PDB file of C-alpha atoms in Angstrom:
ATOM      1  CA  MET A   3     -89.297 -83.515 -46.503  1.00 54.00           C
ATOM      2  CA  GLN A   4     -90.539 -87.019 -45.514  1.00 55.00           C
ATOM      3  CA  LEU A   5     -89.143 -88.954 -49.064  1.00 55.00           C
ATOM      4  CA  LEU A   6     -85.790 -87.658 -48.192  1.00 56.00           C
ATOM      5  CA  LYS A   7     -85.963 -88.876 -45.075  1.00 54.00           C
ATOM      6  CA  LEU A   8     -86.872 -92.032 -46.206  1.00 53.00           C
ATOM      7  CA  MET A   9     -84.351 -91.787 -48.869  1.00 51.00           C
ATOM      8  CA  ILE A  10     -81.238 -91.167 -47.104  1.00 52.00           C
ATOM      9  CA  LYS A  11     -82.347 -93.891 -44.311  1.00 53.00           C
ATOM     10  CA  ARG A  12     -82.718 -96.280 -47.656  1.00 52.00           C
ATOM     11  CA  GLY A  13     -79.139 -95.690 -48.094  1.00 50.00           C
ATOM     12  CA  VAL A  14     -80.200 -94.017 -50.916  1.00 51.00           C
ATOM     13  CA  ILE A  15     -77.854 -90.260 -51.439  1.00 60.00           C
ATOM     14  CA  PRO A  16     -79.515 -87.624 -52.554  1.00 61.00           C
ATOM     15  CA  ASP A  17     -77.781 -85.543 -54.916  1.00 66.00           C
ATOM     16  CA  ARG A  18     -77.060 -81.529 -56.501  1.00 71.00           C
ATOM     17  CA  VAL A  19     -80.519 -82.117 -59.203  1.00 74.00           C
ATOM     18  CA  THR A  20     -82.672 -84.133 -56.621  1.00 74.00           C
ATOM     19  CA  TYR A  21     -82.564 -80.945 -53.118  1.00 73.00           C
ATOM     20  CA  SER A  22     -83.165 -78.342 -55.924  1.00 75.00           C
ATOM     21  CA  THR A  23     -85.424 -79.704 -57.157  1.00 77.00           C
ATOM     22  CA  LEU A  24     -87.372 -80.299 -53.853  1.00 80.00           C
ATOM     23  CA  ILE A  25     -86.565 -76.195 -53.306  1.00 80.00           C
ATOM     24  CA  ASP A  26     -87.642 -75.375 -56.366  1.00 79.00           C
ATOM     25  CA  GLY A  27     -91.111 -77.118 -54.814  1.00 78.00           C
ATOM     26  CA  PHE A  28     -91.467 -75.936 -51.207  1.00 79.00           C
ATOM     27  CA  PHE A  29     -90.547 -72.065 -53.374  1.00 85.00           C
ATOM     28  CA  LEU A  30     -93.643 -72.699 -55.196  1.00 80.00           C
ATOM     29  CA  VAL A  31     -95.557 -74.136 -52.656  1.00 78.00           C
ATOM     30  CA  GLY A  32     -95.003 -71.222 -50.068  1.00 80.00           C
ATOM     31  CA  ARG A  33     -92.726 -73.781 -48.083  1.00 82.00           C
ATOM     32  CA  ILE A  34     -89.519 -71.118 -47.591  1.00 80.00           C
ATOM     33  CA  ASN A  35     -89.127 -72.238 -44.796  1.00 83.00           C
ATOM     34  CA  ASP A  36     -88.949 -76.092 -45.699  1.00 81.00           C
ATOM     35  CA  THR A  37     -86.246 -74.624 -48.976  1.00 84.00           C
ATOM     36  CA  LYS A  38     -83.783 -73.702 -46.453  1.00 84.00           C
ATOM     37  CA  LYS A  39     -83.830 -76.242 -43.092  1.00 83.00           C
ATOM     38  CA  LEU A  40     -83.473 -78.319 -46.983  1.00 82.00           C
ATOM     39  CA  PHE A  41     -79.976 -75.858 -48.840  1.00 83.00           C
ATOM     40  CA  ILE A  42     -78.599 -76.320 -45.254  1.00 80.00           C
ATOM     41  CA  SER A  43     -78.980 -80.001 -44.893  1.00 76.00           C
ATOM     42  CA  MET A  44     -77.174 -80.184 -48.567  1.00 77.00           C
ATOM     43  CA  THR A  45     -73.044 -79.824 -47.057  1.00 77.00           C
ATOM     44  CA  LYS A  46     -74.186 -82.930 -44.049  1.00 72.00           C
ATOM     45  CA  THR A  47     -74.968 -85.181 -47.658  1.00 70.00           C
ATOM     46  CA  GLY A  48     -71.836 -83.978 -49.527  1.00 70.00           C
ATOM     47  CA  CYS A  49     -73.581 -81.868 -51.639  1.00 75.00           C
ATOM     48  CA  ARG A  50     -71.471 -78.606 -52.150  1.00 84.00           C
ATOM     49  CA  HIS A  51     -73.446 -75.334 -52.861  1.00 86.00           C
ATOM     50  CA  ASP A  52     -73.173 -74.506 -56.730  1.00 89.00           C
ATOM     51  CA  VAL A  53     -73.438 -71.224 -58.753  1.00 94.00           C
ATOM     52  CA  PHE A  54     -76.557 -73.870 -59.591  1.00 92.00           C
ATOM     53  CA  SER A  55     -78.337 -73.886 -55.894  1.00 90.00           C
ATOM     54  CA  TYR A  56     -77.731 -70.298 -54.827  1.00 94.00           C
ATOM     55  CA  SER A  57     -79.698 -69.065 -57.941  1.00 95.00           C
ATOM     56  CA  ILE A  58     -82.189 -71.806 -57.513  1.00 92.00           C
ATOM     57  CA  MET A  59     -82.093 -70.269 -53.104  1.00 92.00           C
ATOM     58  CA  ILE A  60     -82.117 -66.445 -54.570  1.00 96.00           C
ATOM     59  CA  ASN A  61     -84.120 -66.506 -57.664  1.00 94.00           C
ATOM     60  CA  GLY A  62     -86.803 -68.122 -55.249  1.00 93.00           C
ATOM     61  CA  TYR A  63     -86.453 -65.392 -51.729  1.00 94.00           C
ATOM     62  CA  CYS A  64     -87.039 -62.312 -54.757  1.00 95.00           C
ATOM     63  CA  LYS A  65     -90.122 -64.217 -55.998  1.00 93.00           C
ATOM     64  CA  ASN A  66     -92.000 -64.580 -52.808  1.00 92.00           C
ATOM     65  CA  ARG A  67     -90.276 -61.012 -51.772  1.00 93.00           C
ATOM     66  CA  LYS A  68     -87.745 -61.578 -49.367  1.00 94.00           C
ATOM     67  CA  ILE A  69     -84.718 -59.765 -51.287  1.00 96.00           C
ATOM     68  CA  GLU A  70     -82.813 -59.521 -47.996  1.00 96.00           C
ATOM     69  CA  GLN A  71     -83.348 -63.098 -48.009  1.00 95.00           C
ATOM     70  CA  ALA A  72     -81.869 -62.488 -51.484  1.00 96.00           C
ATOM     71  CA  MET A  73     -78.941 -60.647 -49.837  1.00 97.00           C
ATOM     72  CA  ARG A  74     -77.580 -62.499 -47.324  1.00 96.00           C
ATOM     73  CA  LEU A  75     -76.986 -65.337 -49.577  1.00 96.00           C
ATOM     74  CA  TYR A  76     -75.877 -63.218 -52.119  1.00 97.00           C
ATOM     75  CA  ARG A  77     -73.273 -62.828 -50.305  1.00 96.00           C
ATOM     76  CA  GLU A  78     -72.344 -65.304 -48.662  1.00 95.00           C
ATOM     77  CA  MET A  79     -71.738 -66.388 -52.170  1.00 95.00           C
ATOM     78  CA  ILE A  80     -69.494 -64.897 -52.628  1.00 95.00           C
ATOM     79  CA  SER A  81     -67.620 -65.331 -50.302  1.00 95.00           C
ATOM     80  CA  GLU A  82     -68.110 -69.398 -50.512  1.00 93.00           C
ATOM     81  CA  ARG A  83     -66.085 -68.089 -53.614  1.00 94.00           C
ATOM     82  CA  VAL A  84     -69.206 -69.829 -55.529  1.00 95.00           C
ATOM     83  CA  MET A  85     -69.640 -67.159 -58.287  1.00 95.00           C
ATOM     84  CA  PRO A  86     -72.800 -65.859 -60.314  1.00 97.00           C
ATOM     85  CA  ASN A  87     -73.730 -66.229 -63.389  1.00 97.00           C
ATOM     86  CA  ALA A  88     -76.582 -63.927 -65.801  1.00 97.00           C
ATOM     87  CA  THR A  89     -79.315 -65.765 -63.848  1.00 96.00           C
ATOM     88  CA  THR A  90     -78.412 -65.043 -60.247  1.00 98.00           C
ATOM     89  CA  TYR A  91     -78.458 -62.062 -61.169  1.00 98.00           C
ATOM     90  CA  ASN A  92     -81.392 -61.634 -63.476  1.00 98.00           C
ATOM     91  CA  SER A  93     -83.176 -62.877 -60.031  1.00 97.00           C
ATOM     92  CA  LEU A  94     -81.350 -59.780 -57.737  1.00 98.00           C
ATOM     93  CA  LEU A  95     -82.521 -57.442 -60.382  1.00 97.00           C
ATOM     94  CA  CYS A  96     -86.181 -58.568 -60.836  1.00 96.00           C
ATOM     95  CA  GLY A  97     -86.976 -58.545 -56.817  1.00 97.00           C
ATOM     96  CA  LEU A  98     -84.716 -55.440 -56.165  1.00 97.00           C
ATOM     97  CA  PHE A  99     -86.346 -53.229 -58.439  1.00 95.00           C
ATOM     98  CA  GLN A 100     -89.652 -55.054 -57.609  1.00 93.00           C
ATOM     99  CA  ALA A 101     -88.534 -53.803 -54.057  1.00 94.00           C
ATOM    100  CA  GLY A 102     -88.862 -50.798 -54.957  1.00 92.00           C
ATOM    101  CA  LYS A 103     -84.117 -50.936 -54.432  1.00 95.00           C
ATOM    102  CA  ILE A 104     -83.904 -48.728 -57.386  1.00 94.00           C
ATOM    103  CA  GLU A 105     -80.559 -47.597 -56.293  1.00 95.00           C
ATOM    104  CA  GLN A 106     -78.829 -51.441 -55.512  1.00 96.00           C
ATOM    105  CA  ALA A 107     -80.509 -52.742 -58.177  1.00 96.00           C
ATOM    106  CA  LYS A 108     -78.075 -50.234 -60.494  1.00 95.00           C
ATOM    107  CA  LYS A 109     -75.505 -51.195 -58.088  1.00 96.00           C
ATOM    108  CA  MET A 110     -76.394 -54.673 -58.688  1.00 97.00           C
ATOM    109  CA  PHE A 111     -75.946 -53.938 -62.333  1.00 96.00           C
ATOM    110  CA  GLY A 112     -72.274 -52.132 -61.355  1.00 95.00           C
ATOM    111  CA  GLU A 113     -71.563 -55.600 -59.896  1.00 96.00           C
ATOM    112  CA  MET A 114     -72.515 -57.916 -62.462  1.00 96.00           C
ATOM    113  CA  LEU A 115     -69.697 -56.162 -65.376  1.00 95.00           C
ATOM    114  CA  PHE A 116     -66.787 -55.910 -62.709  1.00 95.00           C
ATOM    115  CA  ASN A 117     -67.617 -59.656 -62.776  1.00 94.00           C
ATOM    116  CA  ASN A 118     -67.291 -60.371 -66.068  1.00 95.00           C
ATOM    117  CA  VAL A 119     -70.601 -61.811 -66.254  1.00 96.00           C
ATOM    118  CA  VAL A 120     -71.728 -60.418 -69.558  1.00 94.00           C
ATOM    119  CA  PRO A 121     -76.015 -59.593 -69.288  1.00 93.00           C
ATOM    120  CA  ASN A 122     -77.820 -61.366 -71.503  1.00 92.00           C
ATOM    121  CA  GLU A 123     -81.544 -60.316 -73.428  1.00 88.00           C
ATOM    122  CA  GLY A 124     -83.210 -59.850 -70.185  1.00 90.00           C
ATOM    123  CA  SER A 125     -80.953 -58.858 -67.824  1.00 93.00           C
ATOM    124  CA  TYR A 126     -81.567 -55.941 -70.238  1.00 92.00           C
ATOM    125  CA  ASN A 127     -85.552 -56.157 -70.225  1.00 89.00           C
ATOM    126  CA  ILE A 128     -85.054 -56.460 -66.549  1.00 92.00           C
ATOM    127  CA  LEU A 129     -82.702 -53.284 -66.204  1.00 93.00           C
ATOM    128  CA  ILE A 130     -85.597 -51.108 -68.417  1.00 90.00           C
ATOM    129  CA  ASP A 131     -88.716 -52.166 -67.027  1.00 87.00           C
ATOM    130  CA  GLY A 132     -87.103 -52.078 -63.560  1.00 90.00           C
ATOM    131  CA  LEU A 133     -85.886 -48.734 -64.366  1.00 90.00           C
ATOM    132  CA  CYS A 134     -89.334 -47.481 -66.405  1.00 86.00           C
ATOM    133  CA  LYS A 135     -91.349 -48.679 -63.418  1.00 83.00           C
ATOM    134  CA  ASN A 136     -89.761 -47.480 -61.197  1.00 84.00           C
ATOM    135  CA  GLY A 137     -90.177 -43.896 -62.052  1.00 82.00           C
ATOM    136  CA  SER A 138     -86.598 -43.339 -64.104  1.00 87.00           C
ATOM    137  CA  VAL A 139     -87.867 -43.469 -68.121  1.00 84.00           C
ATOM    138  CA  ALA A 140     -84.536 -41.496 -69.031  1.00 86.00           C
ATOM    139  CA  GLU A 141     -81.976 -43.957 -67.427  1.00 91.00           C
ATOM    140  CA  ALA A 142     -83.580 -46.951 -69.016  1.00 88.00           C
ATOM    141  CA  MET A 143     -84.164 -44.513 -72.662  1.00 86.00           C
ATOM    142  CA  GLN A 144     -80.056 -43.834 -72.411  1.00 89.00           C
ATOM    143  CA  VAL A 145     -79.552 -47.575 -71.251  1.00 89.00           C
ATOM    144  CA  LEU A 146     -81.467 -48.157 -74.950  1.00 85.00           C
ATOM    145  CA  TYR A 147     -80.079 -46.215 -76.852  1.00 85.00           C
ATOM    146  CA  THR A 148     -75.785 -46.683 -75.404  1.00 87.00           C
ATOM    147  CA  LEU A 149     -77.316 -50.954 -76.726  1.00 87.00           C
ATOM    148  CA  LYS A 150     -77.850 -49.567 -79.938  1.00 80.00           C
ATOM    149  CA  LYS A 151     -75.378 -47.585 -80.452  1.00 81.00           C
ATOM    150  CA  ASP A 152     -73.598 -50.460 -79.717  1.00 80.00           C
ATOM    151  CA  LYS A 153     -75.089 -52.652 -81.964  1.00 78.00           C
ATOM    152  CA  PHE A 154     -77.050 -55.369 -79.187  1.00 83.00           C
ATOM    153  CA  ASP A 155     -79.580 -57.138 -81.279  1.00 79.00           C
ATOM    154  CA  LEU A 156     -82.945 -56.155 -78.753  1.00 83.00           C
ATOM    155  CA  SER A 157     -85.991 -58.120 -78.964  1.00 85.00           C
ATOM    156  CA  ILE A 158     -89.541 -56.626 -79.425  1.00 91.00           C
ATOM    157  CA  GLU A 159     -89.474 -57.756 -75.502  1.00 89.00           C
ATOM    158  CA  ALA A 160     -87.639 -55.280 -74.053  1.00 86.00           C
ATOM    159  CA  TYR A 161     -89.207 -52.620 -76.558  1.00 91.00           C
ATOM    160  CA  ASN A 162     -92.685 -53.887 -75.363  1.00 92.00           C
ATOM    161  CA  CYS A 163     -91.132 -52.955 -71.554  1.00 87.00           C
ATOM    162  CA  PHE A 164     -89.761 -49.901 -72.647  1.00 88.00           C
ATOM    163  CA  LEU A 165     -92.892 -48.601 -73.437  1.00 92.00           C
ATOM    164  CA  HIS A 166     -95.045 -49.628 -71.182  1.00 90.00           C
ATOM    165  CA  GLY A 167     -93.153 -47.287 -69.478  1.00 85.00           C
ATOM    166  CA  LEU A 168     -93.486 -44.139 -71.089  1.00 88.00           C
ATOM    167  CA  CYS A 169     -96.851 -45.229 -71.863  1.00 90.00           C
ATOM    168  CA  LYS A 170     -96.988 -44.939 -67.964  1.00 85.00           C
ATOM    169  CA  MET A 171     -95.080 -41.640 -66.759  1.00 82.00           C
ATOM    170  CA  GLY A 172     -97.726 -39.967 -69.956  1.00 86.00           C
ATOM    171  CA  ARG A 173     -94.336 -39.798 -72.208  1.00 88.00           C
ATOM    172  CA  LEU A 174     -97.745 -41.071 -75.093  1.00 93.00           C
ATOM    173  CA  GLU A 175     -95.864 -39.106 -77.468  1.00 93.00           C
ATOM    174  CA  ILE A 176     -92.686 -40.531 -77.484  1.00 90.00           C
ATOM    175  CA  ALA A 177     -93.997 -43.754 -77.080  1.00 93.00           C
ATOM    176  CA  CYS A 178     -96.268 -43.746 -80.334  1.00 95.00           C
ATOM    177  CA  LYS A 179     -92.641 -42.336 -82.176  1.00 93.00           C
ATOM    178  CA  LEU A 180     -90.489 -45.549 -80.331  1.00 92.00           C
ATOM    179  CA  PHE A 181     -93.776 -47.626 -82.252  1.00 95.00           C
ATOM    180  CA  HIS A 182     -93.658 -46.263 -85.387  1.00 92.00           C
ATOM    181  CA  LYS A 183     -89.770 -46.869 -85.822  1.00 91.00           C
ATOM    182  CA  LEU A 184     -90.254 -50.547 -84.607  1.00 92.00           C
ATOM    183  CA  SER A 185     -89.638 -51.737 -88.249  1.00 85.00           C
ATOM    184  CA  GLN A 186     -86.258 -49.382 -88.792  1.00 84.00           C
ATOM    185  CA  ASP A 187     -84.990 -51.204 -86.005  1.00 80.00           C
ATOM    186  CA  GLY A 188     -85.986 -54.623 -87.058  1.00 86.00           C
ATOM    187  CA  LEU A 189     -88.391 -54.931 -85.433  1.00 91.00           C
ATOM    188  CA  LEU A 190     -92.070 -56.372 -85.931  1.00 93.00           C
ATOM    189  CA  PRO A 191     -94.583 -55.091 -83.414  1.00 96.00           C
ATOM    190  CA  ASN A 192     -96.168 -58.161 -80.555  1.00 97.00           C
ATOM    191  CA  VAL A 193    -100.072 -57.980 -80.281  1.00 97.00           C
ATOM    192  CA  ILE A 194     -98.651 -56.953 -76.583  1.00 97.00           C
ATOM    193  CA  THR A 195     -96.493 -54.029 -78.125  1.00 98.00           C
ATOM    194  CA  TYR A 196     -99.994 -53.203 -79.748  1.00 98.00           C
ATOM    195  CA  ASN A 197    -102.224 -53.942 -76.088  1.00 98.00           C
ATOM    196  CA  ILE A 198     -99.307 -51.128 -74.950  1.00 97.00           C
ATOM    197  CA  ILE A 199     -99.259 -48.030 -77.196  1.00 98.00           C
ATOM    198  CA  ILE A 200    -103.843 -49.054 -78.062  1.00 98.00           C
ATOM    199  CA  ASN A 201    -104.436 -49.079 -73.663  1.00 96.00           C
ATOM    200  CA  GLY A 202    -101.653 -45.955 -74.260  1.00 96.00           C
ATOM    201  CA  LEU A 203    -104.724 -43.567 -76.610  1.00 96.00           C
ATOM    202  CA  CYS A 204    -107.129 -44.625 -74.260  1.00 95.00           C
ATOM    203  CA  LYS A 205    -106.030 -43.072 -71.559  1.00 93.00           C
ATOM    204  CA  GLU A 206    -105.283 -40.311 -72.741  1.00 92.00           C
ATOM    205  CA  GLY A 207    -108.874 -40.022 -74.701  1.00 91.00           C
ATOM    206  CA  TRP A 208    -107.469 -40.395 -78.096  1.00 94.00           C
ATOM    207  CA  LEU A 209    -110.059 -42.769 -78.932  1.00 95.00           C
ATOM    208  CA  ASP A 210    -109.863 -42.386 -82.764  1.00 95.00           C
ATOM    209  CA  ALA A 211    -106.372 -42.675 -82.763  1.00 96.00           C
ATOM    210  CA  ALA A 212    -106.788 -45.741 -81.019  1.00 96.00           C
ATOM    211  CA  ILE A 213    -109.139 -48.187 -83.159  1.00 96.00           C
ATOM    212  CA  ASP A 214    -107.471 -46.788 -86.190  1.00 96.00           C
ATOM    213  CA  LEU A 215    -103.952 -48.729 -84.863  1.00 97.00           C
ATOM    214  CA  LEU A 216    -106.788 -51.433 -84.280  1.00 96.00           C
ATOM    215  CA  SER A 217    -107.189 -51.699 -87.722  1.00 95.00           C
ATOM    216  CA  ASN A 218    -103.465 -51.074 -88.810  1.00 94.00           C
ATOM    217  CA  MET A 219    -102.376 -54.901 -86.513  1.00 95.00           C
ATOM    218  CA  GLU A 220    -105.021 -56.502 -88.483  1.00 93.00           C
ATOM    219  CA  GLU A 221    -103.619 -55.427 -92.150  1.00 94.00           C
ATOM    220  CA  LYS A 222     -99.692 -56.356 -90.636  1.00 93.00           C
ATOM    221  CA  GLY A 223    -101.349 -59.261 -89.886  1.00 93.00           C
ATOM    222  CA  CYS A 224    -101.223 -59.483 -85.806  1.00 95.00           C
ATOM    223  CA  ALA A 225    -105.388 -60.460 -84.591  1.00 94.00           C
ATOM    224  CA  PRO A 226    -106.452 -58.361 -81.300  1.00 95.00           C
ATOM    225  CA  ASN A 227    -106.788 -60.875 -77.963  1.00 93.00           C
ATOM    226  CA  ILE A 228    -109.569 -60.336 -74.992  1.00 91.00           C
ATOM    227  CA  ILE A 229    -106.603 -57.709 -73.149  1.00 94.00           C
ATOM    228  CA  THR A 230    -106.773 -55.574 -76.643  1.00 96.00           C
ATOM    229  CA  TYR A 231    -111.104 -55.158 -77.211  1.00 94.00           C
ATOM    230  CA  ASN A 232    -110.744 -54.620 -73.740  1.00 92.00           C
ATOM    231  CA  VAL A 233    -108.805 -51.400 -73.632  1.00 94.00           C
ATOM    232  CA  LEU A 234    -110.959 -50.393 -76.683  1.00 95.00           C
ATOM    233  CA  MET A 235    -114.657 -50.970 -74.821  1.00 92.00           C
ATOM    234  CA  LEU A 236    -113.331 -49.964 -71.155  1.00 91.00           C
ATOM    235  CA  GLY A 237    -112.421 -46.736 -73.610  1.00 93.00           C
ATOM    236  CA  PHE A 238    -115.255 -46.026 -75.002  1.00 91.00           C
ATOM    237  CA  LEU A 239    -117.055 -46.482 -72.305  1.00 86.00           C
ATOM    238  CA  HIS A 240    -115.403 -44.502 -69.976  1.00 87.00           C
ATOM    239  CA  ASN A 241    -116.472 -41.294 -72.629  1.00 87.00           C
ATOM    240  CA  ASP A 242    -119.704 -42.620 -73.256  1.00 82.00           C
ATOM    241  CA  GLU A 243    -119.337 -44.475 -76.855  1.00 86.00           C
ATOM    242  CA  LYS A 244    -121.693 -47.401 -75.469  1.00 80.00           C
ATOM    243  CA  THR A 245    -122.705 -47.880 -79.728  1.00 82.00           C
ATOM    244  CA  LYS A 246    -119.000 -48.379 -80.201  1.00 88.00           C
ATOM    245  CA  VAL A 247    -118.720 -50.959 -76.934  1.00 84.00           C
ATOM    246  CA  VAL A 248    -121.093 -52.866 -78.913  1.00 82.00           C
ATOM    247  CA  ASP A 249    -120.074 -52.623 -82.377  1.00 86.00           C
ATOM    248  CA  LEU A 250    -116.971 -54.268 -80.570  1.00 88.00           C
ATOM    249  CA  LEU A 251    -118.611 -56.788 -78.670  1.00 85.00           C
ATOM    250  CA  HIS A 252    -120.542 -57.940 -82.532  1.00 82.00           C
ATOM    251  CA  LYS A 253    -116.715 -57.713 -83.431  1.00 87.00           C
ATOM    252  CA  MET A 254    -115.327 -60.185 -81.084  1.00 86.00           C
ATOM    253  CA  ALA A 255    -118.550 -62.542 -81.371  1.00 80.00           C
ATOM    254  CA  GLU A 256    -117.905 -62.707 -85.104  1.00 82.00           C
ATOM    255  CA  ARG A 257    -114.403 -63.933 -84.485  1.00 83.00           C
ATOM    256  CA  ASN A 258    -114.834 -66.057 -81.862  1.00 80.00           C
ATOM    257  CA  ILE A 259    -112.536 -64.475 -79.302  1.00 80.00           C
ATOM    258  CA  MET A 260    -113.351 -65.596 -75.169  1.00 76.00           C
ATOM    259  CA  ILE A 261    -114.603 -64.655 -73.150  1.00 74.00           C
ATOM    260  CA  ASP A 262    -113.297 -62.936 -69.380  1.00 74.00           C
ATOM    261  CA  ALA A 263    -114.792 -61.746 -66.519  1.00 76.00           C
ATOM    262  CA  SER A 264    -114.378 -58.288 -67.617  1.00 76.00           C
ATOM    263  CA  VAL A 265    -116.174 -58.018 -70.127  1.00 75.00           C
ATOM    264  CA  ASP A 266    -119.106 -59.711 -68.226  1.00 71.00           C
ATOM    265  CA  SER A 267    -118.073 -57.114 -66.354  1.00 77.00           C
ATOM    266  CA  ILE A 268    -119.077 -54.364 -69.144  1.00 75.00           C
ATOM    267  CA  VAL A 269    -122.398 -55.857 -70.714  1.00 72.00           C
ATOM    268  CA  ILE A 270    -123.387 -55.645 -67.352  1.00 71.00           C
ATOM    269  CA  ASP A 271    -122.020 -51.978 -66.603  1.00 71.00           C
ATOM    270  CA  LEU A 272    -124.278 -51.058 -70.262  1.00 69.00           C
ATOM    271  CA  LEU A 273    -126.668 -52.814 -68.592  1.00 65.00           C
ATOM    272  CA  ALA A 274    -126.919 -51.227 -65.899  1.00 66.00           C
ATOM    273  CA  ASN A 275    -126.646 -47.839 -67.620  1.00 64.00           C
ATOM    274  CA  ASP A 276    -129.091 -48.131 -70.277  1.00 64.00           C
ATOM    275  CA  GLU A 277    -132.145 -50.011 -71.457  1.00 64.00           C
ATOM    276  CA  HIS A 278    -131.759 -49.135 -75.412  1.00 66.00           C
ATOM    277  CA  TYR A 279    -128.266 -51.470 -75.575  1.00 62.00           C
ATOM    278  CA  ARG A 280    -130.160 -54.422 -74.058  1.00 64.00           C
ATOM    279  CA  GLU A 281    -132.058 -55.744 -77.483  1.00 63.00           C
ATOM    280  CA  ARG A 282    -129.078 -55.320 -79.793  1.00 59.00           C
ATOM    281  CA  LEU A 283    -126.574 -57.431 -76.331  1.00 60.00           C
ATOM    282  CA  THR A 284    -129.242 -59.511 -77.216  1.00 62.00           C
ATOM    283  CA  TRP A 285    -127.977 -60.478 -80.849  1.00 55.00           C
ATOM    284  CA  LEU A 286    -124.649 -61.461 -79.589  1.00 56.00           C
ATOM    285  CA  PRO A 287    -124.299 -65.551 -78.942  1.00 48.00           C
ATOM    286  CA  SER A 288    -121.613 -65.720 -77.327  1.00 54.00           C
ATOM    287  CA  PHE A 289    -122.624 -62.941 -74.796  1.00 51.00           C
ATOM    288  CA  PRO A 290    -124.625 -63.942 -71.895  1.00 42.00           C
ATOM    289  CA  ILE A 291    -126.763 -61.375 -70.615  1.00 44.00           C
ATOM    290  CA  ARG A 292    -127.315 -61.502 -66.689  1.00 44.00           C
ATOM    291  CA  GLU A 293    -129.111 -58.848 -64.885  1.00 47.00           C
ATOM    292  CA  PRO A 294    -127.104 -56.496 -63.346  1.00 48.00           C
ATOM    293  CA  THR A 295    -127.258 -56.732 -59.168  1.00 48.00           C
TER     294      THR A 295
END
């Protein structure tokens, strides 16, 4: 703020880019009141609010879970005859779904279409993900099927959102069927796709199927990551199959996969519950062994 005042004092008039950069930065560090002051001060220096500046403010409010402020600014934007674009609507959709305002989110998507703003891939990803996370899996499925019928090229990210929602709602069998049909739509599952299905299988106790899928992803050239192994190890740990947890730790070490705190916690759980595994764990140079507390 001091720098902005100094600029104005010296006769250097900030433009929209300067204001937008400052507003974005203040939102990032949580200085929400300062963003509002900056936004208001724009017009005093001759900078008219445009779709870009409104969208940055709306996105910042939504990311900081200030959805009411975002909606007020959206209504102001419309009244000032500044037309929102796909970026504006995507921020609002995301904010409304995060706030659990599913009906308002669906209404907002309708307004987007009514105002002749063409939804992009991000819009549909947000819509599908938001519907699934709020328990409206059937509606998300309808959106997906409508898009497929209209020959809209959905990315694997959109399917990942839907698969995650299905697994979260306990619709694992449907998720698995959709997963196996991805190739028919010309899509290759990525590591996130595999992790979603493996996690769903582990939560249902279908551990053999989860291990088969691990082998399948490696055969298809998709390298498992730390999340893949964490999900599998937790699944085996919860089913008291500790030997398989150790086998997975060995496999991680062989592949030089960097461990994180969650793996460290799994190792501690093994040691805390059964001293028998200490010797086998000491064979793993990548994994420091700590005494359980």
